[in-house]
């Protein structure tokens, strides 16, 4: 049956049709809100309300990145009514997704691959949202024109999910139109993640919320049909019914139920609907970032394994590129995932419950922990490679220094005896005959012996001492590596709990 997570909250039902959407706001026929300058109201706005027409908000992750620089669309807080949640969002506006494209289109321009399933639209709005890190989410905000039968709605949701690549706008592929309007250098492409929020209205909402249904088991059956897009049997078995949360069987005036891909939120006021949508946008964006981070981590690992570097400069360049890539992965995890998966964005219990439940359904927490560990291990591998390079360079420098020192010593050893001989032949001594050649060893043999023999003896003595030092150093390494008797080294007994 899959995973169905739900919770319900009781409150006082409003008798209005979203007429009091909040101070400074107004609503259209499907509960969408916009700013109205210069209006105010002292009435208390409830979190619960009734809705006559069903609203569906479709969230699609997009591949690639769009940096939200210089956008003229304004912020989400200025475009939608968030009611009592607005102060929280104002303080966190720097981390919120930003609309880079926002257009209201004619309902008949939005064409689904299998038609409207008998559910004509009354309104349609398209938004392309980009986070500060450039992660993109496509939002289709649709309001239906009449009653929404559960089976038809389930088929409509299935079409917009599984055949989303075939959605067209004014006869052309939707993503192609959006790419042109955004003037992007590369075409947009759909990602793997979809989440659809359904805000039931009319008879569907009353069926879901009614406490006087003759057949109480029909309520979870309706939820099951919508949440799983009609892909599961409409009737629940006794075993699956026992596994549902108890509050699913005791609805009040509000309802929140969701699976991995569809959320059903009934009886909420528009500012709650908008806040729930914003939370879902953050979840879908975070999931897309996690998937991209996982793939990028594997690519970084392969780049490290396949890299061929023959010089220290090439190795340093490789380490620099790998480190830059890992730094980007860490920034993605911090500001593309962690910023949207905790309750700090909207620290309200209603939002926290939905966020926590959706996060668990999507498996974001475990994926985040696993991805963070992968990035940490990549960092360790890069650090180890850098340390190995530093050790190799230090060893090379040490060999070079030893070679230079040896050459200097040899040059000094070779140069000193001729210097002494030249000094001997240059003095006006009685032992120097100007008529003889300096190469006459018969006459000058003792002088040559006195000049060379001490240095030869010094070289032989230094070689013998170095050999003795090397042998003694090797003896220090042999006992720990190979015990004298060839048996394994004894293992110390474990300490007792008392430390003895």
Short mmCIF file of N, CA and C in Angstrom, two decimals, residues 19-81:
data_model
loop_
_atom_site.label_atom_id
_atom_site.label_comp_id
_atom_site.label_asym_id
_atom_site.label_seq_id
_atom_site.Cartn_x
_atom_site.Cartn_y
_atom_site.Cartn_z
N UNK A 19 -13.05 34.86 2.51
CA UNK A 19 -13.28 36.30 2.32
C UNK A 19 -12.33 37.12 3.16
N UNK A 20 -11.91 36.57 4.33
CA UNK A 20 -10.99 37.31 5.20
C UNK A 20 -9.62 36.65 5.11
N UNK A 21 -8.99 36.78 3.96
CA UNK A 21 -7.68 36.14 3.76
C UNK A 21 -6.62 36.77 4.62
N UNK A 22 -6.84 37.96 5.14
CA UNK A 22 -5.83 38.56 5.99
C UNK A 22 -5.73 40.04 5.71
N UNK A 23 -5.12 40.78 6.63
CA UNK A 23 -4.98 42.22 6.42
C UNK A 23 -4.16 42.52 5.19
N UNK A 24 -4.67 43.43 4.37
CA UNK A 24 -3.91 43.85 3.21
C UNK A 24 -3.90 42.84 2.09
N UNK A 25 -4.80 41.84 2.10
CA UNK A 25 -4.81 40.81 1.07
C UNK A 25 -6.20 40.73 0.46
N UNK A 26 -6.27 40.08 -0.69
CA UNK A 26 -7.56 39.72 -1.27
C UNK A 26 -7.41 38.37 -1.92
N UNK A 27 -8.52 37.71 -2.20
CA UNK A 27 -8.48 36.38 -2.79
C UNK A 27 -9.29 36.36 -4.06
N UNK A 28 -8.94 35.40 -4.94
CA UNK A 28 -9.75 35.19 -6.12
C UNK A 28 -10.65 33.99 -5.88
N UNK A 29 -11.27 33.49 -6.91
CA UNK A 29 -12.28 32.45 -6.75
C UNK A 29 -11.74 31.13 -6.27
N UNK A 30 -10.44 30.89 -6.44
CA UNK A 30 -9.88 29.61 -6.02
C UNK A 30 -9.01 29.77 -4.79
N UNK A 31 -9.10 30.89 -4.13
CA UNK A 31 -8.38 31.05 -2.87
C UNK A 31 -6.97 31.57 -3.03
N UNK A 32 -6.56 31.98 -4.26
CA UNK A 32 -5.24 32.54 -4.42
C UNK A 32 -5.24 33.96 -3.89
N UNK A 33 -4.15 34.40 -3.35
CA UNK A 33 -4.14 35.71 -2.70
C UNK A 33 -3.15 36.63 -3.37
N UNK A 34 -3.39 37.91 -3.26
CA UNK A 34 -2.47 38.92 -3.76
C UNK A 34 -2.54 40.12 -2.84
N UNK A 35 -1.53 40.97 -2.94
CA UNK A 35 -1.45 42.12 -2.06
C UNK A 35 -2.44 43.20 -2.49
N UNK A 36 -3.09 43.82 -1.51
CA UNK A 36 -3.98 44.95 -1.78
C UNK A 36 -3.49 46.13 -0.95
N UNK A 37 -2.88 47.14 -1.55
CA UNK A 37 -2.33 48.24 -0.77
C UNK A 37 -3.43 49.07 -0.12
N UNK A 38 -3.13 49.49 1.10
CA UNK A 38 -3.99 50.44 1.77
C UNK A 38 -5.19 49.85 2.46
N UNK A 39 -5.29 48.51 2.61
CA UNK A 39 -6.41 47.91 3.32
C UNK A 39 -5.93 47.33 4.62
N UNK A 40 -6.82 47.24 5.56
CA UNK A 40 -6.46 46.69 6.86
C UNK A 40 -7.71 46.11 7.49
N UNK A 41 -7.50 45.22 8.42
CA UNK A 41 -8.63 44.58 9.10
C UNK A 41 -8.17 44.17 10.48
N UNK A 42 -9.05 44.36 11.46
CA UNK A 42 -8.71 43.96 12.82
C UNK A 42 -9.24 42.61 13.19
N UNK A 43 -9.93 41.91 12.23
CA UNK A 43 -10.52 40.61 12.52
C UNK A 43 -9.44 39.55 12.64
N UNK A 44 -9.68 38.59 13.53
CA UNK A 44 -8.77 37.47 13.69
C UNK A 44 -8.95 36.48 12.54
N UNK A 45 -7.89 36.10 11.88
CA UNK A 45 -7.94 35.17 10.77
C UNK A 45 -7.61 33.78 11.30
N UNK A 46 -8.53 32.84 11.13
CA UNK A 46 -8.31 31.48 11.59
C UNK A 46 -7.41 30.72 10.63
N UNK A 47 -6.76 29.69 11.15
CA UNK A 47 -5.96 28.82 10.30
C UNK A 47 -6.84 27.86 9.51
N UNK A 48 -8.10 27.71 9.89
CA UNK A 48 -9.02 26.83 9.16
C UNK A 48 -10.04 27.68 8.42
N UNK A 49 -10.54 27.14 7.30
CA UNK A 49 -11.52 27.84 6.49
C UNK A 49 -12.13 26.84 5.52
N UNK A 50 -13.21 27.24 4.88
CA UNK A 50 -13.84 26.40 3.87
C UNK A 50 -13.44 26.86 2.48
N UNK A 51 -13.48 25.96 1.55
CA UNK A 51 -13.08 26.26 0.17
C UNK A 51 -14.11 25.63 -0.76
N UNK A 52 -14.55 26.39 -1.77
CA UNK A 52 -15.56 25.88 -2.70
C UNK A 52 -14.94 25.17 -3.89
N UNK A 53 -13.77 25.61 -4.35
CA UNK A 53 -13.13 25.05 -5.53
C UNK A 53 -11.77 24.46 -5.16
N UNK A 54 -11.47 23.33 -5.74
CA UNK A 54 -10.22 22.64 -5.44
C UNK A 54 -9.05 23.37 -6.10
N UNK A 55 -7.96 23.41 -5.38
CA UNK A 55 -6.72 24.00 -5.86
C UNK A 55 -5.63 22.92 -5.85
N UNK A 56 -4.82 22.87 -6.90
CA UNK A 56 -3.70 21.92 -6.98
C UNK A 56 -2.43 22.69 -7.31
N UNK A 57 -1.41 22.49 -6.51
CA UNK A 57 -0.11 23.13 -6.73
C UNK A 57 0.89 22.03 -7.06
N UNK A 58 1.48 22.09 -8.25
CA UNK A 58 2.39 21.07 -8.74
C UNK A 58 3.82 21.59 -8.67
N UNK A 59 4.71 20.82 -8.06
CA UNK A 59 6.10 21.20 -7.89
C UNK A 59 6.98 20.23 -8.67
N UNK A 60 7.82 20.75 -9.56
CA UNK A 60 8.72 19.93 -10.37
C UNK A 60 10.14 20.47 -10.20
N UNK A 61 11.06 19.62 -9.82
CA UNK A 61 12.46 20.04 -9.78
C UNK A 61 13.01 20.08 -11.20
N UNK A 62 13.87 21.05 -11.46
CA UNK A 62 14.49 21.23 -12.77
C UNK A 62 15.99 21.05 -12.66
N UNK A 63 16.58 20.44 -13.68
CA UNK A 63 18.04 20.30 -13.72
C UNK A 63 18.68 21.64 -14.08
N UNK A 64 19.95 21.75 -13.77
CA UNK A 64 20.66 22.99 -14.05
C UNK A 64 20.45 24.01 -12.95
N UNK A 65 21.06 25.16 -13.17
CA UNK A 65 21.00 26.23 -12.17
C UNK A 65 20.68 27.56 -12.81
N UNK A 66 19.96 28.37 -12.07
CA UNK A 66 19.68 29.75 -12.47
C UNK A 66 20.00 30.64 -11.28
N UNK A 67 20.96 31.50 -11.44
CA UNK A 67 21.32 32.41 -10.35
C UNK A 67 20.31 33.55 -10.29
N UNK A 68 19.62 33.72 -9.15
CA UNK A 68 18.57 34.75 -9.06
C UNK A 68 19.14 36.14 -8.84
N UNK A 69 19.89 36.63 -9.82
CA UNK A 69 20.49 37.96 -9.70
C UNK A 69 19.69 38.95 -10.55
N UNK A 70 19.35 40.06 -9.93
CA UNK A 70 18.65 41.11 -10.66
C UNK A 70 17.23 40.76 -11.07
N UNK A 71 16.56 39.84 -10.37
CA UNK A 71 15.18 39.51 -10.72
C UNK A 71 14.25 40.65 -10.37
N UNK A 72 13.24 40.86 -11.22
CA UNK A 72 12.28 41.94 -11.01
C UNK A 72 10.92 41.42 -10.55
N UNK A 73 10.88 40.15 -10.19
CA UNK A 73 9.60 39.55 -9.81
C UNK A 73 9.23 39.80 -8.36
N UNK A 74 10.16 40.31 -7.57
CA UNK A 74 9.89 40.50 -6.15
C UNK A 74 10.04 39.20 -5.38
N UNK A 75 9.83 39.25 -4.08
CA UNK A 75 9.97 38.06 -3.24
C UNK A 75 8.64 37.33 -3.09
N UNK A 76 8.74 36.09 -2.62
CA UNK A 76 7.53 35.30 -2.39
C UNK A 76 6.66 35.93 -1.32
N UNK A 77 7.27 36.55 -0.32
CA UNK A 77 6.50 37.14 0.77
C UNK A 77 5.63 38.29 0.26
N UNK A 78 6.05 38.95 -0.81
CA UNK A 78 5.27 40.05 -1.37
C UNK A 78 4.20 39.57 -2.36
N UNK A 79 4.35 38.35 -2.86
CA UNK A 79 3.43 37.86 -3.88
C UNK A 79 2.27 37.06 -3.29
N UNK A 80 2.47 36.42 -2.13
CA UNK A 80 1.46 35.54 -1.57
C UNK A 80 1.17 35.92 -0.12
N UNK A 81 0.00 35.54 0.31
CA UNK A 81 -0.42 35.79 1.68
C UNK A 81 0.09 34.67 2.57
#
